[in-house]
Amino acid sequence: MTTDTSVSTYESSDITVLTGLEPVRARPGMYIGSTGPSGLHHLVWEVVDNAVDEAMAGFCDRIIVTLLPDGGCEVSDNGRGIPVDPHPMYPDQSAAEIVLTTLHAGGKFGGSGYKVSGGLHGVGVSVVNALSRRLVVEICRDGHLYSLEFNDGGNLAGPLTKVVSAGATATGTLVRFWPDPGVFEDVTFRAQTILERLQVMAFLNPGLSITFRDTRPGHEERVVYHYTNGLVDFIQHLNASKESLFPTVAHFGHVDETGEVDVALQWNSGFYENIHSFANGISTTEGGMHEEGFRKALTSVANRYARSHGFLKDKDDNLAGEDIREGLTAIVSVRLTDPQFEGQTKAKLGNVAMRSLVEKATNERFNEWLEENPRPAGQIIQKAMVASRARAAARQARDLTRRKSALEGAGLPGKLVDCSSRSPAESELFIVEGNSAGGSAKDARDPRTQAILPIRGKILNVERSRADRMLKNAEIQALITAIGGGIGEAFDISKVRYHKVIILADADVDGSHIRVLLLTFLFRQMRSLVEAGYVYVAQPPLYSTIVGKEKVYLHDDGAKEQFISERGKAKLEFQRLKGLGEMDFSELRDTTMDPSKRSLLRIELEQATIADEVCSVLMGDSVDARRHFIQTNARDVRFLDI
Ligand code: 0RA
């Protein structure tokens, strides 16, 4: 409330009506999520989705995405080409102009649109135009090459021009755009982000060839994704770093009047389930109706098979879904006319019809597959039965821990030095390697908001152990009780006691190993903690130097080089810091713990499939896969950092 008593008059001239593409520039976040890196890449997805729509409709089999030397991005396809004839309702505008300047005009334009369409927000390529400082479209159609150009967020630079006569049969669209630096925090595209997405699109659209070319100086590379076996290739790719239980991949599909579904699945010898679902080519990371139908049918088909083939006797309980899904890798991809995306991140499919479609397909076709493949079928059931026994043992171990902690009183691990605040939003848990460092951290902390959990050396590798063994491990138990949200499918983020869980380990090789073990545990057992952005890695500095009377800490070699270059000629001596254990409490506080001085790395889950793969490669059984990964990614700082 203010005490301002001035009366404001409201006139029609005060009301601003946003026309054309103005609303997009006024609120970019509403159309592309954010103006950060994710929003920037959204522009690429929007254009590529249009081209993929053209492929899904059966008119295009080649897409080329090129990052240009001057920072632009070009997407070309050999589809029908955006129509160029005058629009019946707006005779002085070409259809292409309308598609590029009108919201929601995209591929559905003209009524004879597609059966299905990607484009998460359905806003189309006009949004890309609105958020670009320049955009050029070239269209091959009717034997001609047309060109159309826009500046400064979608202002037409001139009318559609017929450039030359192309080959009589060639058709296609090329969109070249330069994101507006006035809109985006940073207009630099990241090749890896684009590659990962293009690969998934190629898996979901068998036969479609997607080429990525980075022609920016210093970045040069060219990659072609082209899979003839679609989801089967996808599953083999996901399981490549794992030991599969049997060589075949089950693959089936079904079409009815509500849409179409395509499912592929295989099991590996690991303990985690790995289900990825898609709707119209969009990753539904929050699941939804299609996943629900799949899980339900999978459980009932497996139980029916187990009973009819004597694996389960009359007196035995049914196998639980989670036991059947142990080690499962599956892709469920549906296509439908009007997808409803719900959930926190709009990544959950809400169309009820998809539940029965997928359930029916899985019930019928997966059952057939089991009957036709008795050896793998037996292996699947046997693995589920072992998982079921292990789960019973794990329950016992958990009950035992609960009783034990109940006897101990508060129920928190004895080693935890808790903070006094009871508000998770301001509380931080430092997981600290080694007891001596734990001691310094205890002295360096702010006791109100910072808690310390010292752990002894390397925790158990959860990638290679089942839940029962995991729960018997004292370090793991302490972590679970300290964090407070439980584990696995039952993990409840609302019960978590800290909104920052910070891993504090040395900057050396052993420290890296501990970080990876802890991150593997958190990713596998508390995934929503990672997804919520609650997991951090502290970055203790590698070097210190004295300037005058002040001690300056430098995080890594890069920071050291920069520091030297900024002081041209001063004589500097650097001390290499050895480890957390050798820092006294004031050093630890100033470099790593004090929120006003420290630098933390937040762990982000960019793509669950990639994270899963990295976990299995680095922590799983295949030594060859690990060696290959380390050799190929040794210079990728993303993986060095985590
Ligand atoms: C509107 C209508 C038609 C195709 C397209 C748009 C179209 C858009 C893009 C964007 C990138 N590549 C594209 N390819 C096609 C249908 C055209 C027809 O019926 O001939």
XYZ file of C-alpha atoms in Angstrom, residues 2-640:
639
model
C 1.178 3.502 -0.717
C -0.035 6.782 0.692
C 0.055 8.418 -2.717
C -3.314 10.097 -3.187
C -2.913 11.336 -6.716
C -5.719 10.218 -8.946
C -4.784 8.576 -12.172
C -6.908 8.950 -15.241
C -7.160 6.144 -17.665
C -7.641 6.831 -21.317
C -7.781 4.567 -24.308
C -4.465 5.946 -25.479
C -2.850 4.483 -22.345
C -3.846 0.994 -23.246
C -1.215 -0.649 -25.343
C -2.400 -3.310 -27.697
C 0.378 -5.648 -28.668
C 0.130 -6.576 -32.309
C 1.840 -9.117 -34.528
C 5.018 -10.374 -32.958
C 5.230 -7.678 -30.266
C 3.965 -9.919 -27.452
C 6.872 -12.268 -28.099
C 9.426 -9.512 -27.707
C 7.594 -8.159 -24.669
C 7.609 -11.527 -22.888
C 10.049 -13.924 -24.532
C 9.887 -16.241 -21.520
C 6.250 -17.063 -22.210
C 7.163 -18.426 -25.616
C 10.575 -19.983 -25.192
C 10.835 -20.515 -21.429
C 13.741 -18.181 -20.728
C 16.269 -15.853 -22.313
C 19.147 -17.980 -21.020
C 20.885 -20.814 -22.877
C 17.769 -23.002 -22.809
C 15.667 -20.304 -24.501
C 18.371 -19.617 -27.066
C 18.459 -23.257 -28.113
C 14.690 -23.288 -28.183
C 14.943 -21.209 -31.351
C 16.846 -24.031 -33.017
C 14.328 -26.641 -31.810
C 11.428 -24.598 -33.146
C 12.877 -24.467 -36.664
C 14.081 -28.074 -36.621
C 10.664 -29.217 -35.316
C 9.034 -27.624 -38.352
C 11.345 -29.543 -40.631
C 10.786 -32.764 -38.677
C 7.006 -32.215 -38.983
C 7.533 -32.150 -42.708
C 9.457 -35.439 -42.400
C 6.756 -36.996 -40.205
C 4.208 -36.087 -42.850
C 6.324 -38.047 -45.309
C 7.639 -35.182 -47.444
C 11.223 -34.791 -46.241
C 14.112 -37.150 -45.521
C 17.055 -34.803 -45.021
C 17.675 -31.968 -42.573
C 20.912 -30.029 -42.255
C 21.645 -27.826 -39.253
C 24.604 -25.498 -39.651
C 26.174 -23.146 -37.129
C 27.554 -20.274 -39.187
C 30.917 -18.566 -38.643
C 29.171 -15.240 -37.824
C 27.031 -16.709 -35.021
C 23.911 -17.465 -37.068
C 22.154 -20.788 -37.385
C 20.833 -22.346 -40.581
C 18.308 -25.154 -40.879
C 17.506 -26.574 -44.282
C 15.235 -29.407 -45.326
C 14.055 -31.052 -48.514
C 10.356 -30.880 -47.650
C 7.586 -29.298 -49.718
C 8.757 -25.759 -48.999
C 6.647 -23.182 -47.196
C 3.801 -22.135 -49.547
C 4.473 -18.827 -51.316
C 1.151 -18.076 -52.973
C -0.988 -15.170 -51.712
C -3.113 -16.029 -48.731
C -6.856 -16.083 -49.557
C -7.710 -13.933 -46.512
C -4.789 -11.514 -46.876
C -4.278 -11.274 -50.658
C -1.374 -8.837 -50.483
C 0.740 -11.120 -48.293
C 2.411 -14.366 -49.276
C 1.658 -17.416 -47.178
C 5.344 -17.591 -46.217
C 5.215 -14.052 -44.869
C 2.187 -14.920 -42.752
C 3.827 -18.084 -41.412
C 6.837 -16.012 -40.337
C 5.001 -13.047 -38.838
C 1.866 -14.504 -37.274
C 1.765 -16.464 -34.048
C 0.227 -19.912 -34.325
C 0.304 -19.867 -38.099
C 3.018 -22.558 -38.397
C 2.473 -25.920 -40.042
C -1.284 -26.006 -39.457
C -1.710 -23.083 -41.785
C -4.294 -23.480 -44.477
C -6.340 -26.136 -42.728
C -4.675 -28.965 -44.630
C -2.120 -29.263 -41.846
C -0.407 -32.271 -40.380
C -1.927 -35.132 -38.524
C 0.639 -34.567 -35.797
C 3.039 -31.786 -35.043
C 6.092 -31.320 -32.794
C 6.769 -27.761 -31.623
C 6.162 -27.883 -27.882
C 4.361 -24.579 -27.708
C 2.930 -24.775 -31.176
C 3.904 -21.155 -31.704
C 5.997 -21.881 -34.705
C 8.825 -20.303 -36.520
C 7.393 -16.771 -36.183
C 8.681 -16.752 -32.601
C 12.178 -17.349 -33.922
C 11.699 -14.403 -36.258
C 10.492 -12.203 -33.396
C 13.602 -12.934 -31.355
C 16.175 -12.623 -34.136
C 18.012 -9.526 -35.278
C 17.881 -10.943 -38.805
C 16.145 -13.892 -40.436
C 16.321 -15.122 -44.022
C 14.082 -17.743 -45.598
C 14.771 -19.423 -48.898
C 12.094 -21.604 -50.407
C 12.367 -23.990 -53.332
C 8.921 -24.636 -54.740
C 7.159 -24.814 -58.075
C 10.496 -24.834 -59.870
C 11.672 -21.536 -58.369
C 13.863 -20.284 -55.566
C 12.198 -17.589 -53.477
C 13.740 -15.494 -50.780
C 12.298 -13.441 -47.953
C 14.130 -11.430 -45.339
C 13.319 -9.812 -41.963
C 15.215 -7.494 -39.643
C 15.023 -6.504 -35.988
C 12.502 -8.969 -34.653
C 10.372 -9.695 -37.697
C 10.203 -6.474 -39.719
C 9.872 -7.322 -43.372
C 12.929 -6.110 -45.286
C 11.205 -6.319 -48.663
C 8.626 -8.378 -50.579
C 9.096 -12.016 -51.434
C 11.484 -12.200 -54.356
C 11.918 -14.863 -56.976
C 15.673 -15.310 -57.083
C 16.262 -17.855 -59.806
C 14.592 -20.810 -61.384
C 15.688 -23.862 -59.443
C 15.686 -27.387 -60.795
C 12.114 -28.202 -61.708
C 11.746 -30.914 -59.081
C 13.787 -29.600 -56.145
C 11.757 -28.483 -53.118
C 12.644 -27.447 -49.607
C 12.991 -24.702 -47.029
C 16.031 -22.982 -45.589
C 15.768 -20.768 -42.510
C 18.824 -18.784 -41.469
C 18.602 -16.686 -38.310
C 20.738 -14.591 -35.997
C 19.422 -14.460 -32.397
C 18.978 -10.934 -31.076
C 21.741 -10.091 -28.573
C 19.355 -7.553 -27.042
C 17.024 -10.392 -26.047
C 19.362 -13.188 -25.012
C 21.920 -13.183 -22.217
C 24.367 -14.863 -24.555
C 23.890 -15.747 -28.215
C 26.524 -18.487 -28.427
C 25.140 -21.864 -29.439
C 26.514 -24.970 -27.754
C 27.220 -27.729 -30.255
C 26.876 -30.568 -27.733
C 23.367 -29.464 -26.712
C 22.243 -29.390 -30.337
C 23.917 -32.708 -31.180
C 22.193 -34.516 -28.326
C 18.779 -33.306 -29.400
C 19.345 -34.035 -33.086
C 20.451 -37.566 -32.300
C 17.251 -38.265 -30.355
C 15.200 -36.858 -33.238
C 17.010 -39.135 -35.675
C 16.293 -42.155 -33.445
C 12.602 -41.244 -33.309
C 12.333 -40.759 -37.068
C 13.908 -43.800 -38.751
C 15.177 -43.084 -42.214
C 15.504 -39.352 -41.621
C 19.049 -38.132 -42.068
C 20.032 -35.200 -39.833
C 23.369 -33.558 -40.475
C 24.981 -31.165 -38.026
C 27.725 -28.860 -39.240
C 29.637 -26.506 -37.009
C 31.492 -24.076 -39.249
C 32.461 -21.612 -36.538
C 36.196 -20.990 -36.488
C 37.875 -23.306 -34.010
C 34.761 -25.494 -33.637
C 34.719 -27.230 -37.017
C 32.900 -30.547 -37.021
C 30.342 -32.489 -39.028
C 28.128 -35.272 -37.713
C 25.412 -37.224 -39.531
C 22.670 -39.038 -37.645
C 20.744 -41.569 -39.669
C 19.139 -44.658 -38.141
C 17.229 -47.161 -40.202
C 15.959 -49.178 -37.225
C 14.663 -46.272 -35.133
C 13.856 -47.260 -31.563
C 15.798 -50.518 -31.808
C 18.889 -48.474 -32.621
C 18.016 -46.118 -29.751
C 17.815 -48.992 -27.243
C 21.085 -50.471 -28.494
C 22.693 -47.071 -28.106
C 21.389 -46.674 -24.538
C 22.488 -50.168 -23.573
C 25.863 -49.969 -25.326
C 27.602 -49.081 -22.084
C 25.802 -51.868 -20.237
C 25.744 -55.625 -20.294
C 22.477 -56.598 -21.958
C 20.641 -59.626 -20.625
C 19.994 -61.011 -24.129
C 20.859 -59.777 -27.609
C 17.387 -59.097 -29.061
C 15.394 -55.909 -28.611
C 11.618 -56.281 -28.361
C 9.925 -53.809 -30.688
C 6.255 -53.311 -31.405
C 3.763 -50.675 -32.408
C 0.075 -50.080 -32.797
C -2.145 -47.562 -34.544
C -5.752 -46.684 -33.886
C -7.988 -43.669 -34.380
C -6.538 -41.866 -31.338
C -2.918 -42.005 -32.452
C 0.049 -44.317 -32.847
C 2.545 -45.872 -30.461
C 6.000 -47.324 -30.948
C 7.718 -49.231 -28.116
C 11.140 -50.864 -27.843
C 12.626 -52.553 -24.803
C 15.483 -54.668 -23.560
C 16.923 -55.587 -20.177
C 20.486 -55.193 -18.907
C 22.176 -56.801 -15.936
C 22.054 -53.538 -13.922
C 19.636 -52.554 -11.180
C 18.028 -49.407 -12.499
C 15.098 -48.803 -14.766
C 15.570 -46.515 -17.678
C 12.285 -45.619 -19.357
C 12.208 -42.712 -21.795
C 8.949 -41.536 -23.247
C 8.101 -39.124 -26.036
C 4.989 -37.537 -27.467
C 5.288 -36.198 -31.013
C 9.044 -36.315 -30.665
C 9.084 -34.261 -27.474
C 10.721 -35.841 -24.463
C 8.125 -36.293 -21.703
C 10.506 -36.409 -18.747
C 7.638 -36.244 -16.258
C 5.972 -39.274 -17.846
C 2.215 -39.208 -18.216
C -0.566 -41.336 -19.637
C 1.515 -43.219 -22.214
C 4.072 -44.278 -19.567
C 1.321 -45.242 -17.147
C -0.278 -47.534 -19.703
C 3.087 -49.084 -20.504
C 4.007 -49.811 -16.872
C 0.626 -51.264 -16.060
C 0.609 -53.598 -19.050
C 4.246 -54.625 -18.562
C 3.521 -55.724 -14.988
C 0.443 -57.676 -15.921
C 1.970 -59.351 -19.002
C 5.067 -60.434 -17.049
C 3.007 -61.846 -14.190
C 0.676 -63.663 -16.530
C 3.668 -65.208 -18.296
C 5.390 -66.097 -15.004
C 2.267 -67.954 -13.809
C 1.373 -69.717 -17.027
C 4.952 -70.966 -17.402
C 5.379 -72.165 -13.823
C 7.801 -69.519 -12.549
C 5.213 -68.412 -9.997
C 3.187 -71.022 -8.100
C -0.403 -70.545 -6.976
C 0.665 -69.604 -3.453
C 3.264 -67.030 -4.625
C 2.552 -63.315 -4.639
C 2.626 -61.426 -7.928
C 5.896 -59.812 -8.962
C 5.933 -56.091 -8.243
C 6.281 -53.675 -11.154
C 9.538 -52.249 -9.847
C 11.080 -55.739 -9.706
C 10.064 -56.448 -13.282
C 11.528 -53.094 -14.348
C 14.904 -53.695 -12.701
C 17.509 -53.323 -15.457
C 14.867 -52.381 -18.046
C 15.699 -49.948 -20.832
C 12.569 -48.879 -22.718
C 11.390 -46.220 -25.134
C 7.703 -45.398 -25.461
C 6.987 -42.993 -28.285
C 3.481 -41.847 -29.189
C 2.174 -39.571 -31.894
C -1.213 -37.958 -31.619
C -3.159 -35.032 -32.990
C -3.589 -32.762 -30.014
C -1.051 -33.494 -27.273
C -1.800 -32.028 -23.836
C 1.385 -31.234 -21.961
C 0.979 -30.853 -18.216
C 3.091 -30.869 -15.088
C 5.652 -28.496 -13.631
C 7.813 -28.358 -16.724
C 5.054 -29.126 -19.234
C 6.727 -32.467 -19.808
C 3.923 -34.824 -18.777
C 1.442 -36.168 -21.310
C -2.172 -35.737 -20.198
C -4.158 -37.406 -23.011
C -6.073 -40.268 -21.393
C -6.534 -42.032 -24.739
C -2.783 -42.664 -24.822
C -2.993 -44.770 -21.673
C -5.334 -47.310 -23.189
C -3.568 -47.225 -26.555
C -0.167 -48.080 -25.059
C -1.654 -50.507 -22.547
C -3.482 -52.418 -25.252
C -0.460 -52.537 -27.552
C 1.844 -53.740 -24.757
C -0.656 -56.281 -23.458
C -1.042 -57.891 -26.848
C 2.268 -57.444 -28.549
C 4.680 -57.841 -25.644
C 2.870 -60.994 -24.611
C 3.358 -62.346 -28.129
C 7.014 -61.454 -27.959
C 7.508 -63.344 -24.680
C 5.778 -66.417 -26.101
C 7.949 -66.292 -29.203
C 11.191 -65.694 -27.281
C 11.186 -68.187 -24.380
C 14.872 -67.816 -23.478
C 14.869 -64.032 -22.923
C 11.405 -64.344 -21.356
C 12.788 -66.753 -18.727
C 15.761 -64.462 -18.085
C 13.442 -61.479 -17.543
C 11.242 -63.362 -15.081
C 14.183 -64.843 -13.223
C 15.823 -61.459 -12.827
C 12.559 -60.039 -11.477
C 12.335 -62.880 -8.963
C 15.866 -62.188 -7.695
C 15.036 -58.480 -7.492
C 11.935 -59.298 -5.501
C 13.952 -61.314 -2.944
C 16.523 -58.508 -2.712
C 13.768 -55.985 -2.122
C 12.401 -58.044 0.752
C 15.904 -58.166 2.253
C 16.268 -54.420 1.764
C 13.002 -53.821 3.570
C 14.335 -55.830 6.497
C 17.571 -53.818 6.503
C 15.599 -50.578 6.409
C 13.345 -51.645 9.273
C 16.443 -52.546 11.227
C 17.950 -49.088 10.619
C 14.709 -47.424 11.577
C 14.525 -49.333 14.825
C 18.191 -48.678 15.535
C 17.867 -44.934 14.940
C 14.679 -44.851 16.986
C 16.700 -46.280 19.889
C 19.406 -43.667 19.363
C 16.890 -40.870 19.839
C 16.735 -38.065 17.303
C 16.946 -40.422 14.344
C 19.778 -38.461 12.728
C 23.166 -40.028 12.083
C 25.647 -39.649 14.937
C 28.285 -38.136 12.662
C 26.037 -35.351 11.417
C 26.812 -31.928 12.862
C 23.447 -30.358 12.137
C 22.561 -26.711 11.719
C 20.112 -25.018 14.055
C 17.791 -23.646 11.380
C 14.740 -25.774 10.648
C 14.045 -24.085 7.339
C 15.255 -26.297 4.459
C 15.317 -23.307 2.100
C 18.215 -21.702 3.974
C 19.918 -24.876 5.206
C 22.997 -26.367 3.588
C 24.494 -29.807 4.044
C 28.210 -30.185 3.351
C 29.196 -33.761 2.616
C 32.858 -33.647 3.510
C 35.506 -36.156 2.590
C 37.697 -37.315 5.457
C 37.572 -36.720 9.182
C 40.216 -34.010 9.489
C 38.578 -31.861 6.817
C 35.294 -32.537 8.571
C 36.826 -31.033 11.718
C 37.925 -27.820 9.981
C 34.570 -27.566 8.226
C 32.835 -27.817 11.562
C 34.815 -24.827 12.842
C 34.430 -22.868 9.605
C 30.678 -23.221 9.228
C 27.846 -20.902 10.092
C 26.189 -23.125 12.708
C 22.799 -21.628 12.041
C 22.489 -22.653 8.383
C 25.373 -25.025 7.632
C 25.469 -28.687 8.597
C 28.434 -31.017 8.175
C 28.360 -34.724 7.398
C 31.858 -36.214 7.325
C 32.102 -39.376 5.273
C 34.919 -41.831 5.371
C 36.781 -42.154 2.086
C 34.967 -43.760 -0.824
C 31.328 -44.602 -0.449
C 29.867 -47.765 -1.912
C 29.440 -47.772 -5.688
C 25.657 -48.002 -5.982
C 25.866 -48.680 -9.704
C 27.147 -52.150 -8.891
C 25.089 -53.078 -5.845
C 21.444 -53.809 -5.185
C 19.331 -51.948 -2.664
C 19.804 -54.490 0.133
C 23.599 -54.171 0.100
C 23.407 -50.445 -0.353
C 21.242 -50.008 2.735
C 23.640 -51.986 4.911
C 26.409 -49.501 4.126
C 26.942 -47.092 7.048
C 27.956 -44.074 4.898
C 24.915 -44.500 2.658
C 22.625 -44.852 5.670
C 24.004 -41.652 7.161
C 23.446 -39.802 3.869
C 19.867 -41.007 3.553
C 18.879 -40.077 7.096
C 20.663 -36.720 6.989
C 19.010 -35.640 3.711
C 15.674 -36.919 4.935
C 13.583 -37.537 1.785
C 14.042 -41.307 1.547
C 15.298 -43.008 -1.626
C 14.313 -44.534 -4.940
C 10.728 -44.350 -6.187
C 9.537 -43.288 -2.730
C 11.895 -40.298 -2.597
C 9.931 -37.271 -1.409
C 11.533 -33.935 -2.091
C 9.158 -32.126 0.248
C 10.771 -33.936 3.190
C 14.314 -32.953 2.262
C 16.048 -31.115 5.122
C 18.431 -28.996 3.031
C 17.948 -27.165 -0.256
C 21.679 -27.148 -0.853
C 23.513 -30.449 -0.661
C 27.153 -29.587 -1.276
C 29.833 -32.138 -2.014
C 33.166 -31.009 -0.641
C 36.080 -33.142 -1.794
C 39.683 -32.515 -2.777
C 40.593 -31.162 -6.195
C 42.669 -34.275 -6.946
C 41.939 -37.634 -8.580
C 40.716 -39.280 -5.380
C 38.437 -36.325 -4.752
C 37.029 -36.660 -8.283
C 36.317 -40.312 -7.683
C 34.455 -39.523 -4.479
C 32.476 -36.806 -6.268
C 31.447 -39.215 -9.015
C 30.446 -41.904 -6.474
C 28.318 -39.424 -4.551
C 26.754 -37.986 -7.706
C 25.992 -41.502 -8.942
C 24.241 -42.233 -5.666
C 22.268 -38.976 -5.763
C 21.331 -39.403 -9.444
C 20.208 -42.997 -8.984
C 18.446 -42.744 -5.631
C 17.436 -39.083 -5.227
C 17.029 -37.975 -8.798
C 14.507 -35.210 -8.122
C 17.017 -33.636 -5.721
C 19.370 -33.268 -8.683
C 16.548 -32.181 -11.006
C 15.478 -29.512 -8.521
C 18.992 -28.040 -8.651
C 19.693 -28.768 -4.978
C 23.000 -30.535 -5.582
C 26.267 -28.610 -5.715
C 29.959 -29.282 -5.860
C 32.240 -27.023 -3.832
C 35.343 -25.855 -5.627
C 38.273 -25.572 -3.276
C 41.049 -23.511 -4.881
C 44.214 -25.041 -6.286
C 46.556 -22.085 -5.740
C 47.147 -19.224 -3.359
C 49.449 -16.222 -3.577
C 50.200 -13.180 -1.453
C 49.535 -9.688 -2.816
C 50.740 -7.095 -0.340
C 49.268 -8.305 2.886
C 46.363 -10.082 1.329
C 46.115 -13.752 0.462
C 44.486 -14.427 -2.892
C 43.062 -17.842 -3.815
C 42.927 -19.072 -7.385
C 40.547 -21.752 -8.373
C 42.448 -23.534 -11.148
C 45.212 -23.205 -13.732
C 43.041 -20.964 -15.895
C 42.430 -18.539 -13.043
C 46.143 -18.559 -12.274
C 47.065 -17.748 -15.880
C 44.554 -14.923 -15.984
C 45.818 -13.538 -12.690
C 49.385 -13.535 -14.049
C 48.357 -11.885 -17.304
C 46.479 -9.137 -15.471
C 49.637 -8.256 -13.523
C 52.043 -8.278 -16.297
C 55.234 -8.001 -14.584
C 54.870 -8.333 -10.841
C 56.889 -11.164 -9.278
C 54.408 -13.639 -7.955
C 54.947 -16.814 -6.059
C 52.199 -19.348 -6.046
C 51.590 -21.958 -3.466
C 49.834 -25.094 -4.601
C 47.236 -26.035 -2.026
C 47.348 -29.708 -1.217
C 44.044 -30.803 0.153
C 41.106 -29.918 2.310
C 42.651 -31.720 5.265
C 45.619 -29.358 5.243
C 43.583 -26.163 5.261
C 42.892 -24.568 8.582
C 39.370 -23.519 9.374
C 39.784 -19.885 8.307
C 41.203 -20.921 4.936
C 38.375 -23.375 4.393
C 35.811 -20.754 5.342
C 37.225 -18.062 3.061
C 37.675 -20.295 0.043
C 34.852 -22.787 0.063
C 32.185 -22.246 2.682
C 31.454 -18.564 3.200
C 28.497 -17.856 0.879
C 29.834 -14.383 0.090
C 33.211 -15.640 -1.164
C 32.940 -19.250 -2.243
C 32.277 -20.574 -5.733
C 29.883 -23.483 -6.093
C 29.131 -25.527 -9.167
C 25.470 -26.423 -9.490
C 24.857 -29.855 -10.969
C 22.326 -29.748 -13.762
C 20.617 -32.649 -15.429
C 20.619 -31.547 -18.983
C 19.563 -34.830 -20.484
C 18.651 -37.797 -18.401
C 19.713 -40.251 -21.115
C 23.209 -38.790 -21.157
C 23.476 -38.698 -17.368
C 22.368 -42.300 -17.206
C 24.933 -43.275 -19.782
C 27.744 -41.431 -18.017
C 26.844 -43.099 -14.705
C 26.830 -46.568 -16.198
C 30.009 -46.036 -18.156
C 31.987 -44.531 -15.316
C 30.653 -46.745 -12.548
C 29.423 -49.896 -14.251
C 30.974 -53.202 -15.251
C 32.291 -52.567 -18.729
C 35.985 -51.656 -18.571
C 36.208 -51.135 -22.339
C 33.315 -48.673 -22.350
C 34.959 -46.759 -19.503
C 38.320 -46.567 -21.247
C 36.679 -45.397 -24.459
C 34.658 -42.750 -22.638
C 37.667 -41.370 -20.809
C 39.745 -41.275 -23.982
C 37.053 -39.460 -25.954
C 35.917 -37.060 -23.244
C 39.176 -36.356 -21.493
C 39.165 -32.779 -22.736
C 35.478 -32.078 -22.159
C 35.384 -29.886 -19.087
C 31.768 -30.800 -18.459
C 32.802 -34.241 -17.401
C 35.973 -33.143 -15.642
